[in-house]
mmCIF file of C-alpha atoms and ligand atoms in Angstrom:
data_model
loop_
_atom_site.group_PDB
_atom_site.id
_atom_site.type_symbol
_atom_site.label_atom_id
_atom_site.label_comp_id
_atom_site.label_asym_id
_atom_site.label_seq_id
_atom_site.Cartn_x
_atom_site.Cartn_y
_atom_site.Cartn_z
ATOM 1 C CA MET A 29 -11.849 -1.671 17.691
ATOM 2 C CA SER A 30 -11.511 -0.707 13.703
ATOM 3 C CA GLN A 31 -14.177 2.194 12.384
ATOM 4 C CA LYS A 32 -14.290 4.112 9.448
ATOM 5 C CA TYR A 33 -13.507 8.040 9.290
ATOM 6 C CA SER A 34 -14.216 10.426 7.481
ATOM 7 C CA ARG A 35 -11.388 13.361 8.126
ATOM 8 C CA ARG A 36 -14.121 15.758 8.996
ATOM 9 C CA ASP A 37 -15.426 13.095 11.597
ATOM 10 C CA PHE A 38 -11.836 12.357 12.118
ATOM 11 C CA ILE A 39 -10.971 16.745 13.174
ATOM 12 C CA LYS A 40 -14.339 16.311 14.837
ATOM 13 C CA THR A 41 -13.019 13.326 17.543
ATOM 14 C CA GLY A 42 -9.683 14.372 17.736
ATOM 15 C CA ALA A 43 -11.195 18.267 19.075
ATOM 16 C CA ALA A 44 -12.494 16.605 21.668
ATOM 17 C CA MET A 45 -9.944 13.832 22.429
ATOM 18 C CA GLY A 46 -7.976 17.110 22.720
ATOM 19 C CA THR A 47 -10.175 18.453 25.731
ATOM 20 C CA ALA A 48 -10.414 14.961 27.425
ATOM 21 C CA SER A 49 -6.879 14.260 27.288
ATOM 22 C CA LEU A 50 -6.072 17.314 29.398
ATOM 23 C CA MET A 51 -8.754 16.605 32.202
ATOM 24 C CA GLY A 52 -7.512 13.055 32.249
ATOM 25 C CA GLN A 53 -3.599 14.680 32.907
ATOM 26 C CA GLY A 54 -4.653 17.108 35.478
ATOM 27 C CA ARG A 55 -6.430 14.031 37.826
ATOM 28 C CA GLY A 56 -2.994 11.761 37.108
ATOM 29 C CA LEU A 57 -4.791 9.277 35.467
ATOM 30 C CA LEU A 58 -4.107 7.552 32.305
ATOM 31 C CA ALA A 59 -7.892 7.911 30.573
ATOM 32 C CA GLY A 60 -10.073 7.205 33.892
ATOM 33 C CA ILE A 61 -7.519 4.760 35.285
ATOM 34 C CA PRO A 62 -4.998 5.046 37.590
ATOM 35 C CA ARG A 63 -2.174 4.291 36.679
ATOM 36 C CA ALA A 64 -0.737 2.084 39.280
ATOM 37 C CA ALA A 65 -3.772 0.151 38.956
ATOM 38 C CA ALA A 66 -4.120 -0.271 35.658
ATOM 39 C CA ALA A 67 -0.765 -2.105 35.668
ATOM 40 C CA SER A 68 -1.968 -4.572 38.174
ATOM 41 C CA ILE A 69 -4.967 -6.061 36.271
ATOM 42 C CA GLY A 70 -3.236 -9.034 34.290
ATOM 43 C CA ILE A 71 -4.094 -7.776 30.924
ATOM 44 C CA MET A 72 -2.417 -9.774 27.985
ATOM 45 C CA ARG A 73 -2.508 -8.775 24.980
ATOM 46 C CA VAL A 74 -0.547 -8.678 21.209
ATOM 47 C CA VAL A 75 -0.605 -6.559 18.445
ATOM 48 C CA SER A 76 1.778 -6.555 14.787
ATOM 49 C CA SER A 77 1.490 -5.795 11.812
ATOM 50 C CA GLY A 78 -1.075 -7.618 9.138
ATOM 51 C CA ASN A 79 1.783 -9.696 8.488
ATOM 52 C CA GLY A 80 1.718 -10.941 12.384
ATOM 53 C CA ILE A 81 -1.220 -13.473 13.308
ATOM 54 C CA ARG A 82 1.550 -16.572 13.722
ATOM 55 C CA ALA A 83 3.210 -13.642 15.341
ATOM 56 C CA VAL A 84 0.836 -12.983 18.173
ATOM 57 C CA ASP A 85 -0.618 -16.480 18.810
ATOM 58 C CA LYS A 86 3.626 -17.387 19.330
ATOM 59 C CA ALA A 87 3.613 -14.118 21.560
ATOM 60 C CA MET A 88 0.425 -14.885 23.447
ATOM 61 C CA GLU A 89 2.125 -18.736 24.430
ATOM 62 C CA ILE A 90 4.811 -17.562 25.893
ATOM 63 C CA LEU A 91 2.723 -14.500 27.698
ATOM 64 C CA LYS A 92 0.500 -17.644 29.034
ATOM 65 C CA ASN A 93 4.282 -19.444 30.620
ATOM 66 C CA ASN A 94 4.974 -16.298 32.214
ATOM 67 C CA GLY A 95 7.589 -15.398 29.645
ATOM 68 C CA ASP A 96 9.057 -12.256 29.388
ATOM 69 C CA PRO A 97 6.949 -9.681 26.693
ATOM 70 C CA LEU A 98 10.153 -8.971 24.858
ATOM 71 C CA ASP A 99 11.340 -12.364 24.337
ATOM 72 C CA ALA A 100 7.350 -13.159 23.307
ATOM 73 C CA VAL A 101 8.043 -9.990 20.563
ATOM 74 C CA ILE A 102 10.731 -11.494 19.370
ATOM 75 C CA ALA A 103 10.089 -15.237 19.232
ATOM 76 C CA GLY A 104 7.200 -14.068 17.286
ATOM 77 C CA VAL A 105 8.274 -12.143 14.483
ATOM 78 C CA ASN A 106 10.845 -14.957 14.342
ATOM 79 C CA ILE A 107 8.877 -16.996 12.601
ATOM 80 C CA VAL A 108 8.416 -14.675 9.880
ATOM 81 C CA GLU A 109 11.644 -13.207 9.112
ATOM 82 C CA ASP A 110 12.635 -16.764 8.939
ATOM 83 C CA ASP A 111 9.895 -17.730 6.434
ATOM 84 C CA PRO A 112 11.138 -16.935 3.078
ATOM 85 C CA ASN A 113 6.920 -16.988 1.632
ATOM 86 C CA ASP A 114 7.126 -13.336 3.673
ATOM 87 C CA MET A 115 8.974 -11.276 1.123
ATOM 88 C CA SER A 116 9.366 -8.211 3.208
ATOM 89 C CA VAL A 117 11.365 -9.169 6.406
ATOM 90 C CA GLY A 118 14.273 -11.479 6.828
ATOM 91 C CA TYR A 119 15.506 -14.318 5.074
ATOM 92 C CA GLY A 120 13.751 -13.977 1.715
ATOM 93 C CA GLY A 121 13.285 -10.142 1.808
ATOM 94 C CA LEU A 122 13.542 -7.964 -0.856
ATOM 95 C CA PRO A 123 16.885 -6.622 -1.725
ATOM 96 C CA ASN A 124 18.817 -3.654 -1.805
ATOM 97 C CA GLU A 125 19.582 -2.200 -5.745
ATOM 98 C CA GLU A 126 22.507 -4.374 -5.940
ATOM 99 C CA GLY A 127 20.322 -7.345 -5.037
ATOM 100 C CA GLU A 128 21.663 -7.536 -1.661
ATOM 101 C CA VAL A 129 19.554 -7.944 1.325
ATOM 102 C CA GLU A 130 19.930 -5.840 4.088
ATOM 103 C CA LEU A 131 17.893 -5.854 7.136
ATOM 104 C CA ASP A 132 16.463 -3.253 9.943
ATOM 105 C CA ALA A 133 15.531 -4.014 13.519
ATOM 106 C CA SER A 134 14.821 -2.788 16.465
ATOM 107 C CA VAL A 135 13.617 -3.379 19.716
ATOM 108 C CA MET A 136 12.270 -1.338 22.995
ATOM 109 C CA TYR A 137 11.803 -2.516 27.186
ATOM 110 C CA GLY A 138 9.817 -0.489 29.177
ATOM 111 C CA PRO A 139 10.282 -1.377 32.515
ATOM 112 C CA THR A 140 13.844 -0.504 31.901
ATOM 113 C CA HIS A 141 13.077 2.015 29.345
ATOM 114 C CA THR A 142 16.237 0.597 26.527
ATOM 115 C CA SER A 143 16.456 -0.115 23.139
ATOM 116 C CA GLY A 144 18.296 -1.764 20.869
ATOM 117 C CA ALA A 145 18.368 -1.740 17.140
ATOM 118 C CA VAL A 146 20.733 -2.831 13.901
ATOM 119 C CA ALA A 147 20.549 -1.145 10.497
ATOM 120 C CA ALA A 148 21.909 -1.988 6.859
ATOM 121 C CA ILE A 149 23.153 -5.625 8.521
ATOM 122 C CA LYS A 150 23.759 -8.379 5.810
ATOM 123 C CA ASN A 151 23.511 -12.188 6.496
ATOM 124 C CA ILE A 152 21.676 -12.412 9.830
ATOM 125 C CA LYS A 153 18.382 -13.673 8.898
ATOM 126 C CA ASN A 154 17.233 -13.158 12.470
ATOM 127 C CA PRO A 155 18.601 -8.718 13.106
ATOM 128 C CA SER A 156 16.033 -8.945 15.648
ATOM 129 C CA LYS A 157 18.091 -11.253 18.080
ATOM 130 C CA VAL A 158 21.154 -8.956 17.521
ATOM 131 C CA ALA A 159 19.147 -5.904 18.346
ATOM 132 C CA LYS A 160 17.937 -7.571 21.786
ATOM 133 C CA LEU A 161 21.515 -8.361 22.158
ATOM 134 C CA VAL A 162 22.648 -4.653 21.764
ATOM 135 C CA MET A 163 20.355 -3.696 24.235
ATOM 136 C CA ASP A 164 21.652 -6.102 26.261
ATOM 137 C CA ARG A 165 25.308 -6.377 25.825
ATOM 138 C CA THR A 166 26.426 -3.231 24.944
ATOM 139 C CA ASN A 167 26.037 0.549 26.359
ATOM 140 C CA HIS A 168 24.563 1.591 22.647
ATOM 141 C CA CYS A 169 21.792 1.965 21.134
ATOM 142 C CA LEU A 170 22.214 1.200 17.479
ATOM 143 C CA LEU A 171 24.882 -0.817 15.241
ATOM 144 C CA VAL A 172 25.262 -0.182 11.746
ATOM 145 C CA GLY A 173 26.358 -2.498 8.478
ATOM 146 C CA LYS A 174 29.349 -4.015 8.662
ATOM 147 C CA GLY A 175 29.480 -2.802 12.825
ATOM 148 C CA ALA A 176 26.415 -4.836 13.504
ATOM 149 C CA LEU A 177 27.651 -8.396 10.982
ATOM 150 C CA LYS A 178 30.684 -8.458 13.096
ATOM 151 C CA PHE A 179 29.035 -7.542 16.866
ATOM 152 C CA ALA A 180 26.515 -10.528 15.391
ATOM 153 C CA LEU A 181 29.402 -13.153 14.581
ATOM 154 C CA ALA A 182 31.158 -12.362 18.200
ATOM 155 C CA HIS A 183 27.993 -13.223 19.483
ATOM 156 C CA GLY A 184 27.923 -16.267 17.816
ATOM 157 C CA PHE A 185 25.237 -15.892 14.811
ATOM 158 C CA LYS A 186 26.291 -17.812 11.380
ATOM 159 C CA LYS A 187 26.447 -16.027 8.266
ATOM 160 C CA GLU A 188 23.126 -17.443 5.930
ATOM 161 C CA ASN A 189 22.564 -16.026 2.000
ATOM 162 C CA LEU A 190 19.161 -14.632 3.193
ATOM 163 C CA LEU A 191 18.409 -13.643 -1.148
ATOM 164 C CA THR A 192 16.168 -17.231 -2.093
ATOM 165 C CA ASP A 193 15.117 -17.733 -6.057
ATOM 166 C CA LYS A 194 11.650 -15.631 -5.949
ATOM 167 C CA ALA A 195 13.780 -12.653 -4.397
ATOM 168 C CA ARG A 196 16.566 -12.569 -6.825
ATOM 169 C CA GLU A 197 13.955 -13.286 -9.230
ATOM 170 C CA ALA A 198 11.831 -10.352 -8.919
ATOM 171 C CA TRP A 199 15.219 -7.872 -8.482
ATOM 172 C CA LEU A 200 16.988 -9.242 -11.387
ATOM 173 C CA ARG A 201 13.168 -8.870 -13.468
ATOM 174 C CA TRP A 202 13.295 -5.223 -12.021
ATOM 175 C CA LYS A 203 16.809 -4.452 -13.625
ATOM 176 C CA GLU A 204 16.500 -5.979 -16.552
ATOM 177 C CA THR A 205 13.316 -3.478 -17.738
ATOM 178 C CA LEU A 206 14.654 -0.380 -15.457
ATOM 179 C CA SER A 207 15.979 0.989 -18.773
ATOM 180 C CA ASP A 208 15.864 0.151 -22.989
ATOM 181 C CA ARG A 209 19.073 1.682 -22.919
ATOM 182 C CA ASP A 210 21.589 -0.449 -20.946
ATOM 183 C CA ASN A 211 22.453 -4.206 -21.882
ATOM 184 C CA TRP A 212 20.352 -5.737 -19.418
ATOM 185 C CA LEU A 213 17.419 -8.018 -21.436
ATOM 186 C CA PRO A 214 14.465 -9.476 -19.558
ATOM 187 C CA ALA A 215 13.349 -12.806 -20.399
ATOM 188 C CA GLN A 216 10.105 -13.077 -22.671
ATOM 189 C CA ILE A 217 8.162 -14.368 -20.406
ATOM 190 C CA LYS A 218 4.271 -14.469 -21.152
ATOM 191 C CA LYS A 219 2.469 -14.928 -18.227
ATOM 192 C CA LEU A 220 4.609 -13.559 -15.086
ATOM 193 C CA PRO A 221 4.703 -15.454 -11.599
ATOM 194 C CA GLU A 222 3.186 -12.701 -9.307
ATOM 195 C CA GLU A 223 6.291 -12.737 -7.636
ATOM 196 C CA LEU A 224 8.257 -11.350 -10.278
ATOM 197 C CA GLN A 225 5.488 -8.768 -11.178
ATOM 198 C CA LEU A 226 7.418 -6.562 -8.482
ATOM 199 C CA LEU A 227 8.727 -3.945 -10.968
ATOM 200 C CA MET A 228 7.669 -1.085 -8.562
ATOM 201 C CA MET A 229 9.746 -0.222 -5.172
ATOM 202 C CA THR A 230 8.016 -2.424 -2.412
ATOM 203 C CA HIS A 231 7.858 -2.392 1.284
ATOM 204 C CA GLY A 232 6.331 -4.113 4.303
ATOM 205 C CA THR A 233 7.571 -5.194 7.959
ATOM 206 C CA ILE A 234 6.273 -6.716 10.588
ATOM 207 C CA ASN A 235 5.810 -4.831 13.743
ATOM 208 C CA CYS A 236 4.786 -6.409 17.203
ATOM 209 C CA ILE A 237 3.977 -4.850 20.391
ATOM 210 C CA ALA A 238 3.027 -6.474 24.067
ATOM 211 C CA ILE A 239 2.066 -6.461 27.349
ATOM 212 C CA ASP A 240 1.831 -9.026 30.076
ATOM 213 C CA ALA A 241 0.183 -9.488 33.184
ATOM 214 C CA GLN A 242 2.211 -7.606 34.537
ATOM 215 C CA GLY A 243 1.643 -4.138 32.482
ATOM 216 C CA ARG A 244 4.879 -4.512 31.306
ATOM 217 C CA LEU A 245 4.992 -3.167 27.187
ATOM 218 C CA ALA A 246 7.683 -4.223 25.183
ATOM 219 C CA GLY A 247 7.867 -4.150 21.129
ATOM 220 C CA VAL A 248 9.910 -5.707 18.168
ATOM 221 C CA THR A 249 10.177 -3.829 14.281
ATOM 222 C CA THR A 250 11.977 -5.833 11.921
ATOM 223 C CA THR A 251 11.944 -5.027 7.971
ATOM 224 C CA SER A 252 13.797 -5.929 4.731
ATOM 225 C CA GLY A 253 12.762 -2.039 4.198
ATOM 226 C CA LEU A 254 12.000 -1.031 0.782
ATOM 227 C CA SER A 255 12.653 -3.333 -2.226
ATOM 228 C CA TRP A 256 15.405 -2.015 -4.469
ATOM 229 C CA LYS A 257 16.581 0.818 -1.973
ATOM 230 C CA LEU A 258 19.904 2.478 -2.495
ATOM 231 C CA PRO A 259 22.733 0.224 -0.521
ATOM 232 C CA GLY A 260 22.783 1.542 3.322
ATOM 233 C CA ARG A 261 19.186 3.558 2.936
ATOM 234 C CA VAL A 262 18.096 2.671 6.589
ATOM 235 C CA GLY A 263 13.846 3.092 7.172
ATOM 236 C CA ASP A 264 12.602 4.099 9.822
ATOM 237 C CA SER A 265 12.246 0.489 11.747
ATOM 238 C CA PRO A 266 15.333 0.585 13.760
ATOM 239 C CA ILE A 267 15.019 4.496 14.344
ATOM 240 C CA ILE A 268 13.864 4.406 18.287
ATOM 241 C CA GLY A 269 10.851 7.152 17.852
ATOM 242 C CA ALA A 270 9.895 6.174 14.574
ATOM 243 C CA GLY A 271 9.242 2.551 13.513
ATOM 244 C CA LEU A 272 9.144 1.898 17.645
ATOM 245 C CA TYR A 273 8.237 3.371 20.672
ATOM 246 C CA VAL A 274 7.545 2.002 23.983
ATOM 247 C CA ASP A 275 6.562 3.917 26.905
ATOM 248 C CA ASN A 276 5.966 1.316 30.179
ATOM 249 C CA ASN A 277 3.862 4.637 31.538
ATOM 250 C CA ILE A 278 1.593 5.101 28.598
ATOM 251 C CA GLY A 279 1.626 2.450 25.775
ATOM 252 C CA ALA A 280 3.906 1.071 22.808
ATOM 253 C CA ALA A 281 3.327 1.889 18.964
ATOM 254 C CA GLY A 282 5.179 0.550 16.157
ATOM 255 C CA SER A 283 5.156 1.157 12.364
ATOM 256 C CA THR A 284 5.086 -0.192 9.210
ATOM 257 C CA GLY A 285 5.152 1.913 5.567
ATOM 258 C CA LEU A 286 7.081 4.805 4.131
ATOM 259 C CA GLY A 287 9.897 5.058 6.707
ATOM 260 C CA GLU A 288 10.693 8.106 4.881
ATOM 261 C CA ALA A 289 7.956 10.225 5.624
ATOM 262 C CA ASN A 290 7.918 8.567 9.503
ATOM 263 C CA ILE A 291 11.419 9.229 10.572
ATOM 264 C CA ARG A 292 10.557 12.893 9.771
ATOM 265 C CA THR A 293 7.849 12.944 12.481
ATOM 266 C CA CYS A 294 9.201 10.784 15.358
ATOM 267 C CA ALA A 295 6.116 9.061 14.840
ATOM 268 C CA SER A 296 5.626 6.323 16.989
ATOM 269 C CA PHE A 297 6.673 8.463 20.149
ATOM 270 C CA GLN A 298 4.194 10.615 18.673
ATOM 271 C CA VAL A 299 1.701 8.166 19.114
ATOM 272 C CA VAL A 300 2.548 7.020 22.458
ATOM 273 C CA ASN A 301 2.391 10.878 23.567
ATOM 274 C CA PHE A 302 -1.376 10.999 22.035
ATOM 275 C CA MET A 303 -1.799 8.695 23.980
ATOM 276 C CA GLY A 304 -0.213 9.650 27.617
ATOM 277 C CA GLN A 305 -3.301 12.784 26.499
ATOM 278 C CA GLY A 306 -5.574 10.684 26.808
ATOM 279 C CA MET A 307 -6.299 9.329 23.391
ATOM 280 C CA SER A 308 -7.874 5.589 22.600
ATOM 281 C CA PRO A 309 -4.837 4.363 20.719
ATOM 282 C CA GLU A 310 -6.543 4.452 17.231
ATOM 283 C CA GLN A 311 -7.330 8.339 17.805
ATOM 284 C CA ALA A 312 -3.640 8.404 18.779
ATOM 285 C CA CYS A 313 -2.542 7.056 15.314
ATOM 286 C CA LEU A 314 -5.017 8.720 13.105
ATOM 287 C CA LYS A 315 -3.680 11.699 14.547
ATOM 288 C CA THR A 316 -0.357 10.849 14.198
ATOM 289 C CA LEU A 317 -1.364 9.776 10.812
ATOM 290 C CA GLU A 318 -3.195 13.197 10.462
ATOM 291 C CA LYS A 319 -0.147 15.523 10.624
ATOM 292 C CA ILE A 320 2.397 13.564 8.838
ATOM 293 C CA SER A 321 -0.503 14.239 5.882
ATOM 294 C CA GLU A 322 -0.182 17.824 6.457
ATOM 295 C CA LYS A 323 3.351 18.103 6.722
ATOM 296 C CA ALA A 324 3.743 16.236 3.161
ATOM 297 C CA LYS A 325 1.861 19.221 1.932
ATOM 298 C CA LEU A 326 5.259 20.882 2.417
ATOM 299 C CA SER A 327 7.173 18.808 0.427
ATOM 300 C CA PRO A 328 9.057 19.395 -2.457
ATOM 301 C CA PRO A 329 7.338 17.566 -5.785
ATOM 302 C CA SER A 330 10.908 16.024 -6.827
ATOM 303 C CA LEU A 331 10.004 14.136 -3.385
ATOM 304 C CA LYS A 332 6.815 12.158 -4.824
ATOM 305 C CA LEU A 333 5.177 12.194 -1.502
ATOM 306 C CA LEU A 334 1.240 13.861 -2.944
ATOM 307 C CA ASN A 335 -0.871 12.213 -5.608
ATOM 308 C CA ALA A 336 -2.611 14.370 -7.979
ATOM 309 C CA VAL A 337 -5.209 15.747 -5.758
ATOM 310 C CA GLY A 338 -2.485 16.525 -3.309
ATOM 311 C CA LEU A 339 -2.629 13.583 -0.277
ATOM 312 C CA PRO A 340 -0.326 11.275 0.345
ATOM 313 C CA SER A 341 0.978 8.740 -2.721
ATOM 314 C CA PHE A 342 2.199 6.526 0.748
ATOM 315 C CA GLY A 343 1.636 4.101 2.802
ATOM 316 C CA LEU A 344 1.480 4.607 6.204
ATOM 317 C CA ASN A 345 0.345 2.366 9.418
ATOM 318 C CA PHE A 346 0.787 2.785 12.880
ATOM 319 C CA TYR A 347 -0.555 -0.393 15.321
ATOM 320 C CA ALA A 348 -0.764 0.955 19.091
ATOM 321 C CA LEU A 349 -1.584 -0.367 22.568
ATOM 322 C CA ASN A 350 -1.950 1.453 26.011
ATOM 323 C CA LYS A 351 -1.082 0.361 29.408
ATOM 324 C CA LYS A 352 -4.542 -0.503 29.861
ATOM 325 C CA GLY A 353 -4.216 -3.278 27.278
ATOM 326 C CA GLU A 354 -6.040 -1.154 25.069
ATOM 327 C CA PHE A 355 -5.452 -1.060 21.177
ATOM 328 C CA GLY A 356 -6.495 0.152 17.732
ATOM 329 C CA ALA A 357 -4.180 0.605 14.267
ATOM 330 C CA ALA A 358 -4.531 3.220 11.696
ATOM 331 C CA CYS A 359 -3.175 3.580 8.241
ATOM 332 C CA MET A 360 -2.641 5.956 6.057
ATOM 333 C CA TRP A 361 -5.367 4.683 2.789
ATOM 334 C CA SER A 362 -7.620 2.106 3.605
ATOM 335 C CA GLY A 363 -7.546 -1.477 3.369
ATOM 336 C CA SER A 364 -4.649 -2.825 5.911
ATOM 337 C CA LYS A 365 -5.737 -5.477 8.423
ATOM 338 C CA TYR A 366 -3.411 -5.742 11.561
ATOM 339 C CA ALA A 367 -3.057 -8.758 13.855
ATOM 340 C CA VAL A 368 -3.981 -8.732 17.695
ATOM 341 C CA HIS A 369 -4.367 -11.586 20.542
ATOM 342 C CA ASP A 370 -6.826 -10.325 23.206
ATOM 343 C CA GLY A 371 -5.367 -12.860 25.753
ATOM 344 C CA GLN A 372 -8.295 -15.303 24.130
ATOM 345 C CA LYS A 373 -8.369 -15.463 20.662
ATOM 346 C CA SER A 374 -6.128 -13.886 17.769
ATOM 347 C CA GLU A 375 -7.509 -12.107 14.329
ATOM 348 C CA LEU A 376 -6.970 -10.094 12.067
ATOM 349 C CA LYS A 377 -9.306 -6.562 12.111
ATOM 350 C CA GLU A 378 -9.370 -3.368 9.595
ATOM 351 C CA CYS A 379 -7.257 -0.519 10.391
ATOM 352 C CA ALA A 380 -8.969 2.649 10.848
ATOM 353 C CA PHE A 381 -7.696 4.473 8.226
ATOM 354 C CA LEU A 382 -6.918 8.565 7.269
ATOM 355 C CA HIS A 383 -8.325 8.557 3.840
ATOM 356 C CA LYS A 384 -10.392 5.951 1.906
ATOM 357 C CA SER A 385 -8.550 4.051 -1.218
ATOM 358 C CA LYS A 386 -10.704 4.238 -4.571
ATOM 359 C CA ALA A 387 -12.529 0.517 -4.987
HETATM 360 N N1 LIG B 410 8.856 1.277 7.066
HETATM 361 C C1 LIG B 410 9.652 0.092 6.412
HETATM 362 C C2 LIG B 410 10.734 0.527 5.657
HETATM 363 O O1 LIG B 410 10.496 2.001 5.335
HETATM 364 C C3 LIG B 410 8.917 -0.143 5.627
HETATM 365 C C4 LIG B 410 7.659 -0.516 5.098
HETATM 366 O O2 LIG B 410 7.101 -1.230 6.318
HETATM 367 O O3 LIG B 410 7.096 -1.078 4.180
HETATM 368 O O4 LIG B 410 11.859 0.216 5.107
#
């Protein structure tokens, strides 16, 4: 599925797809397949970000046992939320600037077009499960901070300390080296372990989207967001239309990477819309990145969204799956992978990319 594009190739392909999509719409087809038939072809697929190979395996196991696709993707990402070694999600996630772990998550279920999300929730290691409860047990879409925590406790979740020693030490190192005009003194360590070298802001997330044999689409995105963020900062992951979007007639899309760049363009919604116009999942992801890249050029220099040659300075990835079970992913800068289970096997694949990273 993965393909490398130069910008010029992509613009050409995009133009061609634009024409094809109009034709597809006119015939009431979804990229050549009538919608009713597409839902009954029995295809099962699970797609996730590059840290999601265990997630796609778990989710596919559940789909094969006739499980619900939303339960399947949530069970998949729970493995990563529970894993202290993934420092971008759930337990062990990197904390905010005050050393507190704040998590964001959203879920969306295609058949009912409903969603749930929590943002800046503390002390609950599986925010994706709480997001599902927001969807099922409230008539709201998003709960934040203390309200989200109270809601989780009301449903029997237990408060846990999510800050592992590894994440705490990484945070401490960052804090101690922020300035030489404060009272913090970094430890004199000659060779730092890799996890203590995270002095820059880092990020990471898991997104997982699936279609089951009945054509039901669902998705989840869960994250600890940007490391060292301002307390209360909410990224794209819990924002429906940004970090996740599902339209059961078309497909699903999710994202990882700089949330602010995503939120400003409602980008997962864009990806799904582009698929609805007839683009392949990969083309829809690339076209969305192209738009984001263009918009970044309008940003004031203070936001530092552009590098020295005027291209986006940030990473952003999209993962997409359509109603036919076709999937694809693309990243702003080359070098990312995504995970997929096609019903036979799981594997990591190269994402297509908009800009080529220097080797
Ligand atoms: N999208 C996440 C956020 O901005 C971070 C990431 O995926 O890298 O919170």
